[in-house]
Amino acid sequence: MYDVNKVMTSRASRRGVLKGGAALGIGTLGLGPLGSRLAAAQAEDKLEIFSWWTSPGESKALQALFDAFTAANPGVEVVNSTVAGGGGVNAKAVLQTRLQGGQPPDSWQTHVGRELVDLYVVPGSCEPITDIYESEGWTDVIPADLVEQATWESEKYSIPVGVHRGNGFFYNKSIMDDNGIEVGDTMSVDEFFAAADTLKAAGIPALAFGNSEGFPGAQTFENTLLGVAGPETYSALFRGETPWDDQAAREAAETYAKMLDYVNEDFSALVWSDAIALVIEGKAGFNSMGDWAYGEVLAKDAQDNIGWVSHPGSDGSFVLVVDSFTLPVGAPHPENARNWIITLGSKEAQEAFNPLKGSIPARTDANRDLFSPYHQWSMDSFSNDALVPSAAHSQATSPAFQQAFYDASTAFVTDKDVDTFLALLDDAAAMDAEETS
Ligand code: GAL
């Protein structure tokens, strides 16, 4: 349960700290150099932002958010606290330790949906920001479904800064041309296997894959599930309404196993950004990934040679991976933290960040002309397609399910044991159902 008392206590104690600080400030006036050093320490005007955005595309985009904040809040020192690891595999653990030790940063990155609610809101780590939504008019410009995923028990707890499309399938155009493969606007599963056989015969891995951090295995499976089973079955499976021994789930796992026959051999030593780099550098054909991979394409100025379609069979659906930021209970610099949240929801910040990140703005009033053809394609998909939340990024399912999903898919990419994989997912779903009941 969300603990109102805890929030009230922390608000009260913050007021106490401010009062104490002001008193100390007056008291130091007569202390000479020591006094001014103490006063300087009091006046430390900082903002510590915690995220896992460290790849070239991610860090450039994060810097755009910092620049937008600094433009509105000159004089505040932004402290960039990042913990590398795609999908937050390491950052989320470090953050938990900090939160448990009562040392939150001023704001942290989280996906809306289950990750936000289960990891941070229900344990009482977040302040509601409903009043900021109201004063900034955000419910008029952010789609209600997204706002809903940032809401718990009528209060809003995070501001979505960008919407990633998880089911991207990026490819190297020269490799396709050189091997006589024509990629249209969409790609079916059969079309992929035909292209993959051609590339295999030419000695080129068709599917770039980097699974050392665990999330790409889960992500590529969920994309395959969507492509094979469609959005309704996908959602029913992740909601626990359809059991994982379902025929469509089995067919998806078998298809995924077959796709894994075409990956680069060193996949277990590589991370997600290495995989898209293989495609950019002409060493592999395709990469199934969320469109933060397109952020890498842009950061490396490789857009002329990189095309895209939806992951095979998943055209007409959009896997939601929505990044947002929180306002913590006990933020060390609460005023700056609120101003950070205000910046992130602004049109200017979202127009600066998303063209670099590969995602599209959560706001629907952004100027489309500022965005690349890829982004415009994704915007159209967001408006017209079936929107389904990602389980690999813990929007659809609990963080515990996510971990079980990572573990099961990491084993699967090596052993390709469909029965065990589906049984593990079924166990995870049962555990999830028990937790949420
Ligand atoms: C996702 C996140 C993206 C991107 C990706 C790889 O979880 O939503 O913004 O950072 O991980 O690190």
Coordinates of C-alpha atoms and ligand atoms in Angstrom, one line a residue:
M1 CA 0.0 0.0 0.0
Y2 CA 1.1 3.6 -0.6
D3 CA 2.0 5.0 2.8
V4 CA 0.5 8.5 3.2
N5 CA 1.9 8.8 6.7
K6 CA 5.4 8.1 5.5
V7 CA 5.1 10.9 2.9
M8 CA 3.7 13.3 5.5
T9 CA 6.5 12.5 7.9
S10 CA 9.1 13.1 5.3
R11 CA 7.5 16.3 4.3
A12 CA 7.4 17.5 7.9
S13 CA 11.1 16.5 8.5
R14 CA 12.1 18.3 5.3
R15 CA 10.5 21.5 6.6
G16 CA 12.5 20.9 9.8
V17 CA 15.7 20.6 7.9
L18 CA 15.0 23.8 6.0
K19 CA 14.3 25.7 9.2
G20 CA 17.5 24.3 10.8
G21 CA 19.4 25.3 7.7
A22 CA 18.2 28.8 7.8
A23 CA 19.1 29.1 11.4
L24 CA 22.6 27.7 10.7
G25 CA 23.0 30.2 7.9
I26 CA 22.4 33.2 10.2
G27 CA 24.6 31.6 12.9
T28 CA 27.6 31.3 10.5
L29 CA 27.7 35.0 9.7
G30 CA 30.2 35.7 12.4
L31 CA 32.5 32.7 11.7
G32 CA 34.8 34.2 9.0
P33 CA 36.2 31.9 6.3
L34 CA 34.8 28.8 8.0
G35 CA 31.4 30.5 8.0
S36 CA 31.5 31.2 4.3
R37 CA 32.6 27.7 3.5
L38 CA 29.6 26.4 5.5
A39 CA 27.3 28.8 3.8
A40 CA 28.6 27.7 0.4
A41 CA 27.9 24.1 1.3
Q42 CA 24.3 25.1 2.4
A43 CA 23.8 26.8 -0.9
E44 CA 24.8 23.8 -3.0
D45 CA 22.3 24.0 -5.8
K46 CA 22.3 20.6 -7.4
L47 CA 20.1 18.2 -9.1
E48 CA 21.1 14.5 -9.2
I49 CA 19.5 12.5 -12.0
F50 CA 19.7 8.7 -12.0
S51 CA 19.4 6.6 -15.1
W52 CA 21.0 3.8 -17.2
W53 CA 21.4 6.0 -20.3
T54 CA 25.1 5.5 -21.1
S55 CA 25.3 4.4 -24.8
P56 CA 26.2 7.1 -27.4
G57 CA 22.5 7.6 -28.4
E58 CA 21.2 7.5 -24.9
S59 CA 23.7 9.9 -23.4
K60 CA 23.3 12.4 -26.2
A61 CA 19.6 12.4 -25.6
L62 CA 20.0 12.6 -21.8
Q63 CA 22.2 15.7 -22.3
A64 CA 19.4 17.3 -24.3
L65 CA 17.2 17.0 -21.2
F66 CA 19.9 18.5 -19.0
D67 CA 20.3 21.4 -21.4
A68 CA 16.6 22.0 -21.3
F69 CA 16.6 22.0 -17.5
T70 CA 19.7 24.3 -17.4
A71 CA 18.1 26.7 -19.8
A72 CA 15.1 27.1 -17.4
N73 CA 17.2 26.8 -14.2
P74 CA 20.6 28.4 -14.7
G75 CA 23.0 28.0 -11.9
V76 CA 21.8 24.6 -10.8
E77 CA 24.5 22.0 -11.1
V78 CA 23.2 18.8 -12.8
V79 CA 24.8 15.6 -11.4
N80 CA 24.5 12.8 -14.0
S81 CA 24.4 9.5 -12.0
T82 CA 24.3 6.7 -14.5
V83 CA 24.8 3.0 -14.0
A84 CA 25.5 1.2 -17.3
G85 CA 23.4 -1.8 -18.3
G86 CA 20.7 -1.9 -21.0
G87 CA 17.1 -2.1 -19.8
G88 CA 18.3 -1.0 -16.3
V89 CA 19.7 -4.4 -15.4
N90 CA 22.2 -2.9 -13.0
A91 CA 20.8 0.5 -12.4
K92 CA 17.6 -0.8 -10.8
A93 CA 19.5 -2.9 -8.3
V94 CA 21.8 0.1 -7.3
L95 CA 18.7 2.3 -7.0
Q96 CA 17.0 -0.1 -4.6
T97 CA 20.0 -0.1 -2.3
R98 CA 20.0 3.7 -2.3
L99 CA 16.3 3.9 -1.6
Q100 CA 16.5 1.3 1.2
G101 CA 19.4 3.4 2.7
G102 CA 17.3 6.5 2.5
Q103 CA 19.5 8.1 -0.1
P104 CA 17.4 8.8 -3.2
P105 CA 18.7 10.9 -6.1
D106 CA 16.5 13.9 -7.1
S107 CA 14.8 11.9 -9.8
W108 CA 15.2 8.5 -11.5
Q109 CA 14.2 6.9 -14.7
T110 CA 11.5 4.2 -14.7
H111 CA 9.0 2.7 -17.1
V112 CA 5.4 3.5 -16.5
G113 CA 3.1 0.7 -15.6
R114 CA 4.1 -2.2 -13.3
E115 CA 7.7 -1.1 -12.8
L116 CA 6.8 2.3 -11.6
V117 CA 3.9 1.1 -9.4
D118 CA 5.4 -2.1 -8.0
L119 CA 9.0 -1.0 -7.4
Y120 CA 8.5 2.6 -6.4
V121 CA 5.0 3.8 -5.7
V122 CA 3.6 1.1 -3.6
P123 CA 6.7 0.9 -1.4
G124 CA 6.2 4.7 -0.8
S125 CA 9.3 6.0 -2.6
C126 CA 7.5 8.5 -4.8
E127 CA 5.7 11.7 -4.2
P128 CA 2.5 12.3 -6.2
I129 CA 2.9 14.9 -9.0
T130 CA -0.8 15.3 -9.8
D131 CA -0.6 19.0 -9.0
I132 CA 2.1 19.5 -11.6
Y133 CA 0.0 17.6 -14.2
E134 CA -2.8 20.0 -13.4
S135 CA -0.8 23.3 -13.4
E136 CA 1.1 22.3 -16.6
G137 CA -2.1 21.1 -18.4
W138 CA -0.5 17.7 -19.2
T139 CA -3.7 15.7 -19.3
D140 CA -4.7 17.8 -22.3
V141 CA -1.6 16.8 -24.4
I142 CA -0.6 13.4 -23.2
P143 CA -2.8 10.5 -24.3
A144 CA -5.1 9.2 -21.5
D145 CA -3.7 5.7 -21.7
L146 CA -0.2 6.8 -21.0
V147 CA -1.3 9.0 -18.1
E148 CA -3.2 6.0 -16.8
Q149 CA 0.0 4.0 -16.7
A150 CA 1.7 6.7 -14.6
T151 CA -1.3 6.7 -12.2
W152 CA -1.9 4.8 -9.0
E153 CA -5.0 5.1 -6.9
S154 CA -6.0 8.4 -8.6
E155 CA -2.6 10.1 -8.1
K156 CA 0.0 10.6 -10.9
Y157 CA 3.5 9.6 -10.0
S158 CA 5.8 10.1 -13.1
I159 CA 6.1 12.2 -16.2
P160 CA 6.6 10.2 -19.4
V161 CA 9.3 11.8 -21.5
G162 CA 9.3 9.5 -24.5
V163 CA 7.6 6.5 -26.0
H164 CA 9.7 3.8 -27.5
R165 CA 8.4 1.3 -30.1
G166 CA 9.7 -2.0 -28.8
N167 CA 9.1 -4.1 -31.9
G168 CA 11.5 -2.5 -34.4
F169 CA 13.4 -4.6 -37.0
F170 CA 16.3 -2.6 -38.3
Y171 CA 18.4 -3.7 -41.3
N172 CA 21.5 -2.8 -43.3
K173 CA 20.3 -1.7 -46.8
S174 CA 23.6 -2.4 -48.6
I175 CA 23.7 -6.0 -47.2
M176 CA 20.2 -6.5 -48.5
D177 CA 21.0 -4.9 -51.9
D178 CA 24.2 -6.9 -52.3
N179 CA 22.4 -10.2 -51.6
G180 CA 19.4 -9.4 -53.8
I181 CA 17.0 -9.2 -50.9
E182 CA 14.1 -6.8 -51.3
V183 CA 12.6 -5.6 -48.0
G184 CA 9.1 -3.9 -48.5
D185 CA 7.2 -1.9 -46.0
T186 CA 6.4 -4.9 -43.9
M187 CA 8.0 -8.3 -43.3
S188 CA 6.3 -11.6 -42.6
V189 CA 7.9 -14.4 -40.6
D190 CA 8.3 -16.4 -43.9
E191 CA 9.9 -13.5 -45.6
F192 CA 12.4 -13.2 -42.8
F193 CA 13.4 -16.8 -43.0
A194 CA 13.8 -16.6 -46.8
A195 CA 16.1 -13.6 -46.4
A196 CA 17.9 -15.3 -43.5
D197 CA 18.7 -18.3 -45.6
T198 CA 20.1 -16.1 -48.3
L199 CA 22.3 -14.3 -45.9
K200 CA 23.4 -17.6 -44.2
A201 CA 24.5 -18.9 -47.6
A202 CA 26.6 -15.8 -48.0
G203 CA 28.2 -16.3 -44.5
I204 CA 26.4 -13.3 -42.9
P205 CA 24.5 -13.6 -39.6
A206 CA 21.0 -12.6 -40.5
L207 CA 20.1 -11.6 -36.9
A208 CA 22.4 -9.4 -34.8
F209 CA 21.9 -10.4 -31.2
G210 CA 23.6 -9.3 -28.0
N211 CA 22.3 -11.0 -24.9
S212 CA 24.9 -10.6 -22.2
E213 CA 22.6 -8.4 -20.2
G214 CA 19.5 -10.6 -20.5
F215 CA 16.8 -8.2 -21.7
P216 CA 17.3 -8.6 -25.5
G217 CA 16.5 -12.3 -25.3
A218 CA 13.2 -11.5 -23.6
Q219 CA 12.5 -8.6 -25.9
T220 CA 13.1 -10.6 -29.1
F221 CA 10.8 -13.3 -27.8
E222 CA 8.0 -10.9 -27.0
N223 CA 8.3 -9.4 -30.4
T224 CA 8.2 -12.8 -32.0
L225 CA 5.2 -13.7 -29.9
L226 CA 3.4 -10.6 -31.1
G227 CA 4.3 -11.4 -34.7
V228 CA 3.1 -15.0 -34.4
A229 CA 0.2 -14.7 -32.0
G230 CA -1.1 -11.2 -32.6
P231 CA -1.8 -8.4 -30.0
E232 CA -4.8 -10.0 -28.4
T233 CA -3.2 -13.3 -27.5
Y234 CA 0.0 -11.5 -26.6
S235 CA -1.9 -9.3 -24.1
A236 CA -4.0 -12.3 -22.8
L237 CA -0.8 -14.3 -22.1
F238 CA 1.0 -11.5 -20.3
R239 CA -2.2 -10.6 -18.3
G240 CA -2.3 -14.2 -17.1
E241 CA -5.6 -14.8 -18.9
T242 CA -4.3 -17.4 -21.3
P243 CA -2.0 -20.2 -20.1
W244 CA 1.5 -20.4 -21.6
D245 CA 0.9 -23.9 -22.9
D246 CA -1.3 -22.2 -25.5
Q247 CA -0.7 -23.4 -29.1
A248 CA 0.2 -19.8 -30.3
A249 CA 2.7 -19.4 -27.5
R250 CA 4.3 -22.7 -28.5
E251 CA 4.4 -21.7 -32.1
A252 CA 6.1 -18.4 -31.1
A253 CA 8.7 -20.2 -29.1
E254 CA 9.4 -22.6 -31.9
T255 CA 9.7 -19.7 -34.4
Y256 CA 12.0 -17.9 -32.0
A257 CA 14.2 -21.0 -31.6
K258 CA 14.4 -21.1 -35.4
M259 CA 15.4 -17.4 -35.6
L260 CA 18.2 -18.1 -33.1
D261 CA 19.8 -20.4 -35.8
Y262 CA 20.7 -17.2 -37.6
V263 CA 22.4 -15.1 -34.9
N264 CA 26.0 -14.1 -34.5
E265 CA 28.0 -16.7 -32.5
D266 CA 29.3 -14.4 -29.9
F267 CA 25.8 -13.2 -28.8
S268 CA 26.3 -14.1 -25.2
A269 CA 29.3 -11.7 -24.9
L270 CA 27.6 -8.7 -26.6
V271 CA 25.2 -6.1 -25.3
W272 CA 22.2 -4.6 -27.2
S273 CA 24.2 -1.7 -28.6
D274 CA 26.9 -4.0 -29.9
A275 CA 24.1 -5.8 -31.9
I276 CA 22.9 -2.7 -33.6
A277 CA 26.5 -1.8 -34.2
L278 CA 26.9 -5.1 -36.1
V279 CA 24.1 -4.0 -38.4
I280 CA 25.4 -0.4 -38.8
E281 CA 28.9 -1.8 -39.6
G282 CA 27.6 -4.2 -42.2
K283 CA 28.5 -7.4 -40.2
A284 CA 24.9 -8.6 -39.8
G285 CA 21.6 -8.1 -41.6
F286 CA 18.8 -7.4 -39.1
N287 CA 18.4 -6.4 -35.4
S288 CA 15.1 -6.8 -33.5
M289 CA 15.1 -4.1 -30.9
G290 CA 13.3 -1.2 -29.4
D291 CA 14.0 2.0 -31.2
W292 CA 16.6 3.2 -28.8
A293 CA 18.6 1.2 -31.4
Y294 CA 17.6 3.9 -33.9
G295 CA 19.1 6.4 -31.4
E296 CA 22.4 4.6 -32.0
V297 CA 21.9 4.8 -35.8
L298 CA 21.4 8.5 -35.4
A299 CA 24.3 9.0 -33.0
K300 CA 26.6 7.2 -35.5
D301 CA 25.1 9.2 -38.5
A302 CA 24.2 5.9 -40.2
Q303 CA 20.6 6.6 -41.1
D304 CA 21.2 6.6 -44.9
N305 CA 22.1 2.9 -44.8
I306 CA 19.7 1.6 -42.2
G307 CA 16.1 0.7 -43.0
W308 CA 13.3 -0.6 -40.8
V309 CA 10.1 -2.6 -40.6
S310 CA 8.2 -4.0 -37.7
H311 CA 9.6 -7.3 -36.2
P312 CA 8.4 -10.0 -38.6
G313 CA 4.6 -10.4 -38.5
S314 CA 4.0 -7.6 -35.9
D315 CA 3.0 -4.9 -38.3
G316 CA -0.1 -3.2 -37.0
S317 CA 1.1 -3.4 -33.4
F318 CA 3.2 -1.1 -31.3
V319 CA 5.0 -2.5 -28.2
L320 CA 5.1 0.3 -25.7
V321 CA 8.3 1.0 -23.7
V322 CA 7.6 4.4 -22.0
D323 CA 10.4 6.1 -20.1
S324 CA 9.4 8.4 -17.3
F325 CA 10.9 10.2 -14.3
T326 CA 9.8 10.4 -10.7
L327 CA 9.7 12.8 -7.8
P328 CA 11.1 11.0 -4.8
V329 CA 10.0 11.2 -1.2
G330 CA 12.9 12.9 0.5
A331 CA 14.5 14.3 -2.7
P332 CA 17.7 16.0 -1.5
H333 CA 16.9 19.1 -3.6
P334 CA 13.1 19.1 -3.8
E335 CA 12.6 22.4 -5.5
N336 CA 15.0 21.5 -8.3
A337 CA 13.5 18.0 -8.5
R338 CA 10.0 19.6 -9.1
N339 CA 11.5 21.9 -11.7
W340 CA 13.1 18.9 -13.5
I341 CA 9.7 17.2 -13.7
I342 CA 8.2 20.4 -15.1
T343 CA 11.0 20.6 -17.7
L344 CA 10.5 17.0 -18.8
G345 CA 6.8 17.5 -19.5
S346 CA 7.5 20.6 -21.6
K347 CA 7.1 20.6 -25.4
E348 CA 10.6 22.0 -25.8
A349 CA 12.3 19.2 -23.8
Q350 CA 10.3 16.5 -25.5
E351 CA 11.1 17.9 -28.9
A352 CA 14.8 18.1 -28.1
F353 CA 15.2 14.7 -26.4
N354 CA 13.2 12.3 -28.6
P355 CA 14.8 13.1 -32.0
L356 CA 18.1 11.9 -30.5
K357 CA 16.7 9.0 -28.4
G358 CA 14.8 7.2 -31.2
S359 CA 11.5 7.5 -29.3
I360 CA 8.5 9.8 -29.9
P361 CA 7.2 12.4 -27.5
A362 CA 4.6 11.5 -25.0
R363 CA 3.0 14.8 -25.9
T364 CA 0.8 14.8 -29.0
D365 CA 1.4 18.4 -29.8
A366 CA 5.1 18.2 -30.8
N367 CA 6.2 19.6 -34.1
R368 CA 6.4 16.6 -36.5
D369 CA 8.8 18.4 -38.8
L370 CA 11.5 18.2 -36.2
F371 CA 11.5 14.4 -36.4
S372 CA 13.2 12.0 -38.8
P373 CA 11.3 9.8 -41.3
Y374 CA 11.7 6.9 -38.8
H375 CA 10.1 8.9 -36.0
Q376 CA 7.3 10.0 -38.2
W377 CA 6.6 6.4 -39.1
S378 CA 6.6 5.5 -35.4
M379 CA 4.2 8.4 -34.7
D380 CA 1.8 7.1 -37.3
S381 CA 2.1 3.6 -35.9
F382 CA 1.4 5.0 -32.4
S383 CA -1.8 6.7 -33.6
N384 CA -3.1 3.8 -35.7
D385 CA -1.9 0.5 -34.3
A386 CA -2.7 -1.8 -31.4
L387 CA -0.7 -0.6 -28.4
V388 CA 0.6 -3.4 -26.2
P389 CA 2.9 -2.9 -23.2
S390 CA 6.3 -4.6 -23.0
A391 CA 6.9 -7.4 -20.5
A392 CA 10.6 -7.4 -21.2
H393 CA 10.6 -3.8 -19.8
S394 CA 8.2 -4.6 -17.0
Q395 CA 5.3 -2.4 -18.1
A396 CA 2.9 -5.3 -18.7
T397 CA 4.0 -7.5 -15.8
S398 CA 5.6 -7.3 -12.4
P399 CA 9.3 -6.9 -11.9
A400 CA 9.4 -10.4 -10.5
F401 CA 7.9 -11.8 -13.7
Q402 CA 10.4 -9.7 -15.7
Q403 CA 13.3 -11.4 -13.8
A404 CA 11.8 -14.8 -14.4
F405 CA 11.3 -13.9 -18.1
Y406 CA 15.0 -12.8 -18.4
D407 CA 16.2 -16.0 -16.8
A408 CA 14.0 -18.3 -18.9
S409 CA 14.9 -16.6 -22.1
T410 CA 18.6 -16.5 -21.3
A411 CA 18.5 -20.3 -20.9
F412 CA 16.3 -20.7 -24.0
V413 CA 18.6 -18.9 -26.4
T414 CA 21.2 -21.6 -25.7
D415 CA 19.1 -24.7 -25.0
K416 CA 16.0 -23.9 -27.2
D417 CA 14.0 -26.1 -25.0
V418 CA 10.4 -25.0 -25.8
D419 CA 8.7 -27.1 -23.1
T420 CA 10.9 -25.9 -20.3
F421 CA 10.6 -22.3 -21.5
L422 CA 6.8 -22.3 -21.6
A423 CA 6.6 -24.1 -18.2
L424 CA 8.9 -21.4 -16.7
L425 CA 6.7 -18.6 -18.1
D426 CA 3.6 -20.4 -16.8
D427 CA 5.2 -20.5 -13.3
A428 CA 6.1 -16.8 -13.5
A429 CA 2.6 -16.0 -14.5
A430 CA 1.2 -18.0 -11.6
M431 CA 3.5 -16.2 -9.2
D432 CA 2.5 -12.9 -10.7
A433 CA -1.2 -13.7 -10.3
E434 CA -0.6 -14.6 -6.6
E435 CA 1.3 -11.4 -6.0
T436 CA -1.3 -9.1 -7.5
S437 CA -4.4 -10.9 -6.0
Ligands
GAL1 C1 15.0 0.5 -22.0 C2 14.7 2.0 -21.9 C3 15.3 2.6 -23.1 C4 16.7 2.2 -23.4 C5 16.9 0.7 -23.3 C6 18.3 0.2 -23.4 O1 14.5 -0.2 -20.8 O2 13.3 2.2 -21.8 O3 15.2 4.0 -22.9 O4 17.5 2.9 -22.6 O5 16.3 0.2 -22.1 O6 19.1 0.6 -22.4

